PDB file of C-alpha atoms in Angstrom:
ATOM      1  CA  PHE A  12     -45.844  18.480 -22.165  1.00  0.00           C
ATOM      2  CA  VAL A  13     -47.375  20.213 -19.193  1.00  0.00           C
ATOM      3  CA  ALA A  14     -50.733  21.953 -19.689  1.00  0.00           C
ATOM      4  CA  MET A  15     -51.332  24.848 -17.319  1.00  0.00           C
ATOM      5  CA  GLU A  16     -54.085  27.395 -16.802  1.00  0.00           C
ATOM      6  CA  HIS A  17     -53.559  30.733 -18.530  1.00  0.00           C
ATOM      7  CA  VAL A  18     -54.079  33.435 -15.900  1.00  0.00           C
ATOM      8  CA  GLU A  19     -54.314  37.098 -16.819  1.00  0.00           C
ATOM      9  CA  GLY A  20     -53.467  39.647 -14.178  1.00  0.00           C
ATOM     10  CA  PRO A  21     -50.595  41.379 -12.384  1.00  0.00           C
ATOM     11  CA  THR A  22     -48.417  39.910  -9.691  1.00  0.00           C
ATOM     12  CA  LEU A  23     -49.286  40.892  -6.140  1.00  0.00           C
ATOM     13  CA  THR A  24     -46.202  43.135  -6.181  1.00  0.00           C
ATOM     14  CA  ALA A  25     -47.487  45.018  -9.242  1.00  0.00           C
ATOM     15  CA  TRP A  26     -51.060  45.082  -7.913  1.00  0.00           C
ATOM     16  CA  LEU A  27     -49.951  46.768  -4.681  1.00  0.00           C
ATOM     17  CA  ALA A  28     -47.770  49.263  -6.542  1.00  0.00           C
ATOM     18  CA  ALA A  29     -50.409  50.201  -9.145  1.00  0.00           C
ATOM     19  CA  GLU A  30     -52.496  52.350  -6.777  1.00  0.00           C
ATOM     20  CA  PRO A  31     -53.215  52.800  -3.068  1.00  0.00           C
ATOM     21  CA  ARG A  32     -55.205  49.838  -1.767  1.00  0.00           C
ATOM     22  CA  ASP A  33     -57.539  49.991   1.199  1.00  0.00           C
ATOM     23  CA  VAL A  34     -57.359  47.469   4.010  1.00  0.00           C
ATOM     24  CA  ALA A  35     -60.451  45.554   2.876  1.00  0.00           C
ATOM     25  CA  ALA A  36     -58.987  44.948  -0.598  1.00  0.00           C
ATOM     26  CA  ILE A  37     -55.603  43.890   0.838  1.00  0.00           C
ATOM     27  CA  PHE A  38     -57.312  41.491   3.241  1.00  0.00           C
ATOM     28  CA  GLU A  39     -59.366  39.938   0.429  1.00  0.00           C
ATOM     29  CA  VAL A  40     -56.357  39.293  -1.812  1.00  0.00           C
ATOM     30  CA  PHE A  41     -54.188  37.938   1.002  1.00  0.00           C
ATOM     31  CA  LEU A  42     -56.980  35.744   2.355  1.00  0.00           C
ATOM     32  CA  GLN A  43     -57.283  34.094  -1.046  1.00  0.00           C
ATOM     33  CA  ALA A  44     -53.510  33.650  -1.303  1.00  0.00           C
ATOM     34  CA  GLY A  45     -53.439  32.293   2.245  1.00  0.00           C
ATOM     35  CA  ARG A  46     -56.104  29.731   1.389  1.00  0.00           C
ATOM     36  CA  GLY A  47     -53.894  28.640  -1.483  1.00  0.00           C
ATOM     37  CA  LEU A  48     -51.030  28.049   0.940  1.00  0.00           C
ATOM     38  CA  GLN A  49     -53.409  26.297   3.318  1.00  0.00           C
ATOM     39  CA  ALA A  50     -54.542  23.943   0.547  1.00  0.00           C
ATOM     40  CA  ALA A  51     -50.917  23.165  -0.305  1.00  0.00           C
ATOM     41  CA  HIS A  52     -50.092  22.451   3.333  1.00  0.00           C
ATOM     42  CA  GLU A  53     -53.108  20.183   3.749  1.00  0.00           C
ATOM     43  CA  SER A  54     -51.900  18.298   0.673  1.00  0.00           C
ATOM     44  CA  GLY A  55     -48.516  17.782   2.317  1.00  0.00           C
ATOM     45  CA  LEU A  56     -46.598  20.463   0.404  1.00  0.00           C
ATOM     46  CA  VAL A  57     -44.439  23.286   1.757  1.00  0.00           C
ATOM     47  CA  HIS A  58     -44.020  26.124  -0.744  1.00  0.00           C
ATOM     48  CA  ARG A  59     -40.748  27.561   0.689  1.00  0.00           C
ATOM     49  CA  ASP A  60     -40.771  30.464  -1.772  1.00  0.00           C
ATOM     50  CA  PHE A  61     -43.841  32.558  -0.928  1.00  0.00           C
ATOM     51  CA  LYS A  62     -43.475  36.225  -1.837  1.00  0.00           C
ATOM     52  CA  PRO A  63     -45.659  38.856  -3.562  1.00  0.00           C
ATOM     53  CA  GLY A  64     -43.914  38.164  -6.860  1.00  0.00           C
ATOM     54  CA  ASN A  65     -45.169  34.570  -6.744  1.00  0.00           C
ATOM     55  CA  VAL A  66     -48.827  35.564  -6.386  1.00  0.00           C
ATOM     56  CA  ILE A  67     -51.086  36.542  -9.289  1.00  0.00           C
ATOM     57  CA  VAL A  68     -54.155  38.737  -8.801  1.00  0.00           C
ATOM     58  CA  GLY A  69     -56.310  37.491 -11.670  1.00  0.00           C
ATOM     59  CA  VAL A  70     -58.548  39.787 -13.661  1.00  0.00           C
ATOM     60  CA  ASP A  71     -61.335  37.317 -12.866  1.00  0.00           C
ATOM     61  CA  GLY A  72     -61.093  38.292  -9.178  1.00  0.00           C
ATOM     62  CA  ARG A  73     -59.275  35.135  -8.090  1.00  0.00           C
ATOM     63  CA  THR A  74     -55.837  35.200  -6.495  1.00  0.00           C
ATOM     64  CA  ARG A  75     -53.424  32.338  -7.175  1.00  0.00           C
ATOM     65  CA  VAL A  76     -50.179  31.264  -5.559  1.00  0.00           C
ATOM     66  CA  LEU A  77     -47.629  30.353  -8.248  1.00  0.00           C
ATOM     67  CA  ASP A  78     -44.113  28.984  -8.660  1.00  0.00           C
ATOM     68  CA  PHE A  79     -43.901  25.815  -6.606  1.00  0.00           C
ATOM     69  CA  GLY A  80     -40.400  25.209  -7.962  1.00  0.00           C
ATOM     70  CA  LEU A  81     -38.914  24.979  -4.460  1.00  0.00           C
ATOM     71  CA  ALA A  82     -41.884  23.157  -2.926  1.00  0.00           C
ATOM     72  CA  ARG A  83     -41.243  19.848  -1.211  1.00  0.00           C
ATOM     73  CA  ALA A  84     -43.437  17.177   0.313  1.00  0.00           C
ATOM     74  CA  GLY A  85     -43.132  16.256   3.955  1.00  0.00           C
ATOM     75  CA  ASP A  86     -43.629  17.764   7.374  1.00  0.00           C
ATOM     76  CA  SER A  87     -40.029  18.802   8.057  1.00  0.00           C
ATOM     77  CA  LEU A  88     -37.573  19.617   5.289  1.00  0.00           C
ATOM     78  CA  SER A  89     -34.049  20.938   5.167  1.00  0.00           C
ATOM     79  CA  ASP A  90     -31.296  21.184   2.613  1.00  0.00           C
ATOM     80  CA  GLY A  91     -28.772  21.651   5.393  1.00  0.00           C
ATOM     81  CA  ALA A  92     -27.078  24.347   3.356  1.00  0.00           C
ATOM     82  CA  ILE A  93     -25.791  26.656   6.074  1.00  0.00           C
ATOM     83  CA  PRO A  94     -25.408  25.979   9.801  1.00  0.00           C
ATOM     84  CA  ARG A  95     -25.184  29.651  10.821  1.00  0.00           C
ATOM     85  CA  PRO A  96     -26.241  33.116   9.625  1.00  0.00           C
ATOM     86  CA  PRO A  97     -24.166  34.585   6.794  1.00  0.00           C
ATOM     87  CA  GLY A  98     -21.260  36.797   7.784  1.00  0.00           C
ATOM     88  CA  PRO A  99     -21.266  40.585   7.397  1.00  0.00           C
ATOM     89  CA  GLY A 100     -20.799  41.968   3.943  1.00  0.00           C
ATOM     90  CA  PRO A 101     -22.106  44.523   1.434  1.00  0.00           C
ATOM     91  CA  ASP A 102     -24.611  42.093  -0.090  1.00  0.00           C
ATOM     92  CA  ILE A 103     -27.143  44.841  -0.846  1.00  0.00           C
ATOM     93  CA  SER A 104     -27.994  43.659  -4.348  1.00  0.00           C
ATOM     94  CA  LEU A 105     -29.231  40.345  -2.946  1.00  0.00           C
ATOM     95  CA  LEU A 106     -31.835  42.057  -0.776  1.00  0.00           C
ATOM     96  CA  SER A 107     -33.089  44.313  -3.551  1.00  0.00           C
ATOM     97  CA  SER A 108     -33.376  41.470  -6.057  1.00  0.00           C
ATOM     98  CA  PRO A 109     -36.825  39.908  -6.505  1.00  0.00           C
ATOM     99  CA  LEU A 110     -35.247  36.578  -7.403  1.00  0.00           C
ATOM    100  CA  THR A 111     -34.876  33.617  -5.082  1.00  0.00           C
ATOM    101  CA  ARG A 112     -31.319  32.779  -4.176  1.00  0.00           C
ATOM    102  CA  THR A 113     -30.236  29.194  -4.666  1.00  0.00           C
ATOM    103  CA  GLY A 114     -27.192  27.372  -3.364  1.00  0.00           C
ATOM    104  CA  THR A 115     -26.498  28.469   0.184  1.00  0.00           C
ATOM    105  CA  LEU A 116     -29.992  29.825   0.852  1.00  0.00           C
ATOM    106  CA  LEU A 117     -33.421  28.654  -0.296  1.00  0.00           C
ATOM    107  CA  GLY A 118     -36.109  31.273  -0.538  1.00  0.00           C
ATOM    108  CA  PRO A 119     -36.481  35.043  -1.013  1.00  0.00           C
ATOM    109  CA  PRO A 120     -34.216  36.573   1.698  1.00  0.00           C
ATOM    110  CA  ALA A 121     -36.606  39.432   2.554  1.00  0.00           C
ATOM    111  CA  TYR A 122     -39.432  36.981   3.310  1.00  0.00           C
ATOM    112  CA  MET A 123     -37.493  34.018   4.689  1.00  0.00           C
ATOM    113  CA  SER A 124     -38.118  32.673   8.177  1.00  0.00           C
ATOM    114  CA  SER A 125     -35.455  32.384  10.837  1.00  0.00           C
ATOM    115  CA  GLU A 126     -35.092  28.648  10.247  1.00  0.00           C
ATOM    116  CA  GLN A 127     -34.513  29.277   6.535  1.00  0.00           C
ATOM    117  CA  HIS A 128     -31.822  31.837   7.335  1.00  0.00           C
ATOM    118  CA  LEU A 129     -30.207  29.279   9.651  1.00  0.00           C
ATOM    119  CA  GLY A 130     -30.451  26.454   7.127  1.00  0.00           C
ATOM    120  CA  ALA A 131     -32.526  24.440   9.616  1.00  0.00           C
ATOM    121  CA  ALA A 132     -35.531  22.208   9.002  1.00  0.00           C
ATOM    122  CA  VAL A 133     -38.588  23.984   7.605  1.00  0.00           C
ATOM    123  CA  ASP A 134     -42.264  23.154   7.557  1.00  0.00           C
ATOM    124  CA  ALA A 135     -45.596  24.861   6.843  1.00  0.00           C
ATOM    125  CA  ARG A 136     -44.902  27.438   9.556  1.00  0.00           C
ATOM    126  CA  SER A 137     -42.074  28.796   7.412  1.00  0.00           C
ATOM    127  CA  ASP A 138     -44.621  29.608   4.694  1.00  0.00           C
ATOM    128  CA  GLN A 139     -46.734  31.238   7.396  1.00  0.00           C
ATOM    129  CA  PHE A 140     -43.798  33.490   8.285  1.00  0.00           C
ATOM    130  CA  SER A 141     -43.314  34.500   4.633  1.00  0.00           C
ATOM    131  CA  PHE A 142     -47.041  35.180   4.270  1.00  0.00           C
ATOM    132  CA  CYS A 143     -47.060  37.430   7.351  1.00  0.00           C
ATOM    133  CA  ALA A 144     -43.945  39.264   6.155  1.00  0.00           C
ATOM    134  CA  ALA A 145     -45.648  40.015   2.831  1.00  0.00           C
ATOM    135  CA  LEU A 146     -48.906  41.073   4.538  1.00  0.00           C
ATOM    136  CA  PHE A 147     -46.972  43.325   6.953  1.00  0.00           C
ATOM    137  CA  GLU A 148     -45.304  45.017   3.982  1.00  0.00           C
ATOM    138  CA  ALA A 149     -48.621  45.430   2.137  1.00  0.00           C
ATOM    139  CA  LEU A 150     -50.309  47.070   5.135  1.00  0.00           C
ATOM    140  CA  TYR A 151     -47.487  49.277   6.415  1.00  0.00           C
ATOM    141  CA  GLY A 152     -45.455  49.942   3.282  1.00  0.00           C
ATOM    142  CA  GLU A 153     -42.267  48.549   4.843  1.00  0.00           C
ATOM    143  CA  ARG A 154     -40.862  45.092   5.349  1.00  0.00           C
ATOM    144  CA  PRO A 155     -41.042  43.843   8.935  1.00  0.00           C
ATOM    145  CA  PHE A 156     -37.296  43.434   9.453  1.00  0.00           C
ATOM    146  CA  ALA A 157     -34.672  46.025   8.613  1.00  0.00           C
ATOM    147  CA  GLY A 158     -31.290  45.210   7.099  1.00  0.00           C
ATOM    148  CA  GLU A 159     -29.274  46.647   4.243  1.00  0.00           C
ATOM    149  CA  THR A 160     -27.160  43.495   3.981  1.00  0.00           C
ATOM    150  CA  LEU A 161     -28.053  39.835   4.184  1.00  0.00           C
ATOM    151  CA  HIS A 162     -26.131  39.514   7.453  1.00  0.00           C
ATOM    152  CA  ALA A 163     -28.010  42.440   9.038  1.00  0.00           C
ATOM    153  CA  LEU A 164     -31.354  41.130   7.805  1.00  0.00           C
ATOM    154  CA  SER A 165     -30.655  37.592   9.050  1.00  0.00           C
ATOM    155  CA  THR A 166     -29.570  38.887  12.438  1.00  0.00           C
ATOM    156  CA  ASN A 167     -32.789  40.868  12.886  1.00  0.00           C
ATOM    157  CA  VAL A 168     -35.005  38.013  11.695  1.00  0.00           C
ATOM    158  CA  ILE A 169     -33.351  35.442  13.952  1.00  0.00           C
ATOM    159  CA  ALA A 170     -33.517  37.836  16.925  1.00  0.00           C
ATOM    160  CA  GLY A 171     -37.147  38.768  16.160  1.00  0.00           C
ATOM    161  CA  ARG A 172     -36.372  42.498  16.061  1.00  0.00           C
ATOM    162  CA  LEU A 173     -39.298  43.994  14.198  1.00  0.00           C
ATOM    163  CA  ARG A 174     -38.969  47.328  12.442  1.00  0.00           C
ATOM    164  CA  PRO A 175     -40.832  50.123  14.313  1.00  0.00           C
ATOM    165  CA  ILE A 176     -43.803  51.253  12.243  1.00  0.00           C
ATOM    166  CA  GLN A 177     -46.460  53.948  12.348  1.00  0.00           C
ATOM    167  CA  PRO A 178     -49.748  52.278  13.368  1.00  0.00           C
ATOM    168  CA  ARG A 179     -52.612  52.458  10.893  1.00  0.00           C
ATOM    169  CA  PRO A 180     -55.980  53.413  12.413  1.00  0.00           C
ATOM    170  CA  ASP A 181     -57.760  51.060   9.999  1.00  0.00           C
ATOM    171  CA  VAL A 182     -55.627  48.055  11.000  1.00  0.00           C
ATOM    172  CA  SER A 183     -56.927  46.675  14.283  1.00  0.00           C
ATOM    173  CA  GLN A 184     -54.717  45.512  17.124  1.00  0.00           C
ATOM    174  CA  THR A 185     -56.140  42.032  16.565  1.00  0.00           C
ATOM    175  CA  VAL A 186     -54.768  41.843  13.029  1.00  0.00           C
ATOM    176  CA  HIS A 187     -51.443  43.408  13.981  1.00  0.00           C
ATOM    177  CA  ALA A 188     -50.980  40.939  16.840  1.00  0.00           C
ATOM    178  CA  ALA A 189     -51.889  38.026  14.546  1.00  0.00           C
ATOM    179  CA  ILE A 190     -49.251  39.100  12.007  1.00  0.00           C
ATOM    180  CA  VAL A 191     -46.595  39.632  14.685  1.00  0.00           C
ATOM    181  CA  ARG A 192     -47.268  36.151  16.054  1.00  0.00           C
ATOM    182  CA  GLY A 193     -46.768  34.710  12.570  1.00  0.00           C
ATOM    183  CA  LEU A 194     -43.378  36.486  12.425  1.00  0.00           C
ATOM    184  CA  ALA A 195     -42.070  34.929  15.636  1.00  0.00           C
ATOM    185  CA  PRO A 196     -38.460  33.686  15.282  1.00  0.00           C
ATOM    186  CA  ASP A 197     -39.420  30.468  17.070  1.00  0.00           C
ATOM    187  CA  ALA A 198     -41.657  28.439  14.738  1.00  0.00           C
ATOM    188  CA  ALA A 199     -43.400  26.870  17.740  1.00  0.00           C
ATOM    189  CA  ALA A 200     -44.617  30.331  18.833  1.00  0.00           C
ATOM    190  CA  ARG A 201     -46.389  30.969  15.513  1.00  0.00           C
ATOM    191  CA  TRP A 202     -49.923  29.925  14.629  1.00  0.00           C
ATOM    192  CA  PRO A 203     -50.442  26.146  14.581  1.00  0.00           C
ATOM    193  CA  SER A 204     -51.445  26.381  10.914  1.00  0.00           C
ATOM    194  CA  MET A 205     -52.509  28.806   8.195  1.00  0.00           C
ATOM    195  CA  ARG A 206     -56.124  27.982   9.015  1.00  0.00           C
ATOM    196  CA  GLU A 207     -55.980  29.613  12.474  1.00  0.00           C
ATOM    197  CA  LEU A 208     -54.129  32.658  11.147  1.00  0.00           C
ATOM    198  CA  LEU A 209     -56.612  33.162   8.308  1.00  0.00           C
ATOM    199  CA  GLU A 210     -59.550  32.837  10.705  1.00  0.00           C
ATOM    200  CA  GLN A 211     -58.180  35.732  12.754  1.00  0.00           C
ATOM    201  CA  ILE A 212     -57.707  37.913   9.672  1.00  0.00           C
ATOM    202  CA  ALA A 213     -61.125  36.979   8.242  1.00  0.00           C
ATOM    203  CA  ARG A 214     -62.827  37.824  11.540  1.00  0.00           C
ATOM    204  CA  ALA A 215     -61.144  41.233  11.652  1.00  0.00           C
ATOM    205  CA  ARG A 216     -62.106  41.833   8.019  1.00  0.00           C
ATOM    206  CA  ARG A 217     -65.766  41.085   8.787  1.00  0.00           C
ATOM    207  CA  GLU A 218     -65.669  43.530  11.702  1.00  0.00           C
ATOM    208  CA  HIS A 219     -64.072  46.161   9.482  1.00  0.00           C
ATOM    209  CA  LEU A 220     -66.739  45.751   6.778  1.00  0.00           C
ATOM    210  CA  THR A 221     -69.612  45.525   9.245  1.00  0.00           C
ATOM    211  CA  LEU A 222     -68.686  48.348  11.578  1.00  0.00           C
ATOM    212  CA  GLY A 223     -66.590  50.715   9.553  1.00  0.00           C
ATOM    213  CA  ASP A 224     -67.673  50.817   5.921  1.00  0.00           C
ATOM    214  CA  GLY A 225     -70.477  51.674   3.542  1.00  0.00           C
ATOM    215  CA  ARG A 226     -74.120  51.950   4.512  1.00  0.00           C
ATOM    216  CA  ILE A 227     -73.528  50.485   7.955  1.00  0.00           C
ATOM    217  CA  GLY A 228     -71.297  53.451   8.754  1.00  0.00           C
ATOM    218  CA  VAL A 229     -74.097  55.832   7.729  1.00  0.00           C
ATOM    219  CA  TRP A 230     -76.578  54.043   9.988  1.00  0.00           C
ATOM    220  CA  ILE A 231     -74.104  54.220  12.855  1.00  0.00           C
ATOM    221  CA  GLY A 232     -73.845  57.973  12.308  1.00  0.00           C
ATOM    222  CA  VAL A 233     -77.638  58.307  12.337  1.00  0.00           C
ATOM    223  CA  GLY A 234     -77.752  56.221  15.514  1.00  0.00           C
ATOM    224  CA  MET A 235     -75.241  58.513  17.186  1.00  0.00           C
ATOM    225  CA  LEU A 236     -77.383  61.554  16.350  1.00  0.00           C
ATOM    226  CA  VAL A 237     -80.516  59.894  17.714  1.00  0.00           C
ATOM    227  CA  ILE A 238     -78.734  58.909  20.914  1.00  0.00           C
ATOM    228  CA  SER A 239     -77.431  62.486  21.247  1.00  0.00           C
ATOM    229  CA  LEU A 240     -80.965  63.864  20.977  1.00  0.00           C
ATOM    230  CA  ILE A 241     -82.253  61.359  23.556  1.00  0.00           C
ATOM    231  CA  ILE A 242     -79.551  62.241  26.069  1.00  0.00           C
ATOM    232  CA  THR A 243     -80.064  65.969  25.444  1.00  0.00           C
ATOM    233  CA  GLY A 244     -83.791  65.576  26.073  1.00  0.00           C
ATOM    234  CA  MET A 245     -83.130  63.736  29.319  1.00  0.00           C
ATOM    235  CA  VAL A 246     -80.823  66.509  30.503  1.00  0.00           C
ATOM    236  CA  GLN A 247     -83.409  69.159  29.673  1.00  0.00           C
ATOM    237  CA  VAL A 248     -86.043  67.335  31.708  1.00  0.00           C
ATOM    238  CA  LEU A 249     -83.717  66.976  34.673  1.00  0.00           C
ATOM    239  CA  TRP A 250     -82.734  70.676  34.587  1.00  0.00           C
ATOM    240  CA  GLU A 251     -86.108  72.241  33.810  1.00  0.00           C
ATOM    241  CA  GLN A 252     -88.475  70.093  35.881  1.00  0.00           C
ATOM    242  CA  PRO A 253     -86.509  68.675  38.805  1.00  0.00           C
ATOM    243  CA  ALA A 254     -89.239  69.537  41.313  1.00  0.00           C
ATOM    244  CA  ASN A 255     -91.944  67.737  39.331  1.00  0.00           C
ATOM    245  CA  LEU A 256     -90.081  64.421  39.144  1.00  0.00           C
ATOM    246  CA  THR A 257     -90.513  61.720  41.745  1.00  0.00           C
ATOM    247  CA  PRO A 258     -87.485  59.861  43.120  1.00  0.00           C
ATOM    248  CA  THR A 259     -88.507  56.848  41.030  1.00  0.00           C
ATOM    249  CA  GLN A 260     -88.562  58.957  37.856  1.00  0.00           C
ATOM    250  CA  HIS A 261     -85.145  60.401  38.705  1.00  0.00           C
ATOM    251  CA  LEU A 262     -83.820  56.867  39.127  1.00  0.00           C
ATOM    252  CA  ARG A 263     -85.329  55.702  35.843  1.00  0.00           C
ATOM    253  CA  LEU A 264     -83.790  58.614  33.955  1.00  0.00           C
ATOM    254  CA  ALA A 265     -80.394  57.971  35.533  1.00  0.00           C
ATOM    255  CA  VAL A 266     -80.568  54.278  34.600  1.00  0.00           C
ATOM    256  CA  LEU A 267     -81.595  55.151  31.041  1.00  0.00           C
ATOM    257  CA  VAL A 268     -78.692  57.577  30.650  1.00  0.00           C
ATOM    258  CA  ALA A 269     -76.324  54.917  31.994  1.00  0.00           C
ATOM    259  CA  LEU A 270     -77.713  52.271  29.615  1.00  0.00           C
ATOM    260  CA  VAL A 271     -77.052  54.593  26.687  1.00  0.00           C
ATOM    261  CA  GLY A 272     -73.753  56.109  27.829  1.00  0.00           C
ATOM    262  CA  VAL A 273     -71.888  53.053  29.119  1.00  0.00           C
ATOM    263  CA  PRO A 274     -72.067  51.059  25.841  1.00  0.00           C
ATOM    264  CA  LEU A 275     -70.911  54.150  23.949  1.00  0.00           C
ATOM    265  CA  LEU A 276     -67.888  54.536  26.208  1.00  0.00           C
ATOM    266  CA  ALA A 277     -67.159  50.807  25.976  1.00  0.00           C
ATOM    267  CA  LEU A 278     -67.195  50.978  22.174  1.00  0.00           C
ATOM    268  CA  LEU A 279     -64.977  54.041  22.217  1.00  0.00           C
ATOM    269  CA  LEU A 280     -62.405  52.398  24.487  1.00  0.00           C
ATOM    270  CA  ARG A 281     -62.111  49.190  22.465  1.00  0.00           C
ATOM    271  CA  ARG A 282     -58.540  48.993  21.168  1.00  0.00           C
ATOM    272  CA  ASP A 283     -59.555  47.215  17.961  1.00  0.00           C
ATOM    273  CA  GLN A 284     -62.356  49.669  17.208  1.00  0.00           C
ATOM    274  CA  PRO A 285     -62.471  50.553  13.474  1.00  0.00           C
ATOM    275  CA  ALA A 286     -61.315  54.119  12.951  1.00  0.00           C
ATOM    276  CA  ARG A 287     -64.471  55.269  11.177  1.00  0.00           C
ATOM    277  CA  GLN A 288     -66.786  53.993  13.877  1.00  0.00           C
ATOM    278  CA  ARG A 289     -64.581  55.515  16.575  1.00  0.00           C
ATOM    279  CA  GLN A 290     -64.893  58.876  14.827  1.00  0.00           C
ATOM    280  CA  LEU A 291     -68.682  58.557  14.575  1.00  0.00           C
ATOM    281  CA  ILE A 292     -68.996  57.665  18.255  1.00  0.00           C
ATOM    282  CA  MET A 293     -66.810  60.631  19.156  1.00  0.00           C
ATOM    283  CA  LEU A 294     -69.020  62.862  16.998  1.00  0.00           C
ATOM    284  CA  GLY A 295     -72.116  61.684  18.857  1.00  0.00           C
ATOM    285  CA  ILE A 296     -70.523  62.257  22.257  1.00  0.00           C
ATOM    286  CA  VAL A 297     -69.254  65.734  21.259  1.00  0.00           C
ATOM    287  CA  MET A 298     -72.705  66.721  20.009  1.00  0.00           C
ATOM    288  CA  THR A 299     -74.258  65.535  23.252  1.00  0.00           C
ATOM    289  CA  VAL A 300     -71.762  67.493  25.366  1.00  0.00           C
ATOM    290  CA  LEU A 301     -72.252  70.632  23.287  1.00  0.00           C
ATOM    291  CA  SER A 302     -76.039  70.346  23.638  1.00  0.00           C
ATOM    292  CA  CYS A 303     -75.699  69.972  27.388  1.00  0.00           C
ATOM    293  CA  LEU A 304     -73.366  72.962  27.600  1.00  0.00           C
ATOM    294  CA  GLN A 305     -75.842  75.015  25.616  1.00  0.00           C
ATOM    295  CA  ARG A 306     -78.632  74.108  28.027  1.00  0.00           C
ATOM    296  CA  LEU A 307     -76.369  74.948  30.963  1.00  0.00           C
ATOM    297  CA  VAL A 308     -75.645  78.432  29.567  1.00  0.00           C
ATOM    298  CA  LEU A 309     -79.353  79.100  28.961  1.00  0.00           C
ATOM    299  CA  TRP A 310     -80.257  77.730  32.379  1.00  0.00           C
TER     300      TRP A 310
END
């Protein structure tokens, strides 16, 4: 007999469908699943069948990767099943099915890498592709490659034609670029291993939690208000008492305004700036401008 752990909890597919999930929660679950794949790879195993249906989100808070039925040991594996993409045909039921197809193809078609569609040798980078395809779908609500038939899907995957999506303000450009790299049709262009990919996602998650959420976000808002008051006070001094200020004092005030304003603009212009912090910075700048306009009208 085989004794296995009893795990209570929904599949990742059911977990995502149960209710809207924020980016932080999605990152946490996928990071845990990714570490499971990483552990398998470092043990010399390639899963070859990673998909949300093969991941369990345990009620104990731990995420597990399941169903290693297609896993194989070795660095480069191939069943040599098909030498070319499948021909055109109305194979719609295959794409909508959650099951893994056996025989001519190994793996879940919607999450298979280009080398799996071609029947070529696969390695850990094929699992990386499947992981990124699932993460893309979890974040954007759509699978990365379009195709109503297996032929159309295979053609898009092999060509690297990603589906156009609506950007999410809470998904940084860093994370998006990391996922797109993991979906490259050429395995050599992907991340060297799951470790490097997960480090990128974990770093972005820390930035999101540190700069965009919870109490830190409140403190950022307070900081913006304080900075607004400081800048407003500086402007009032410059407008109301210009004759009483020495050239050195004028210079010091100008430098102080620059030291406050330049970092704010730099934060605002960062492409991977969390949406909430961007909004708070904008609020601070708008309040400062309105205060200055008010002083100008009174003056």
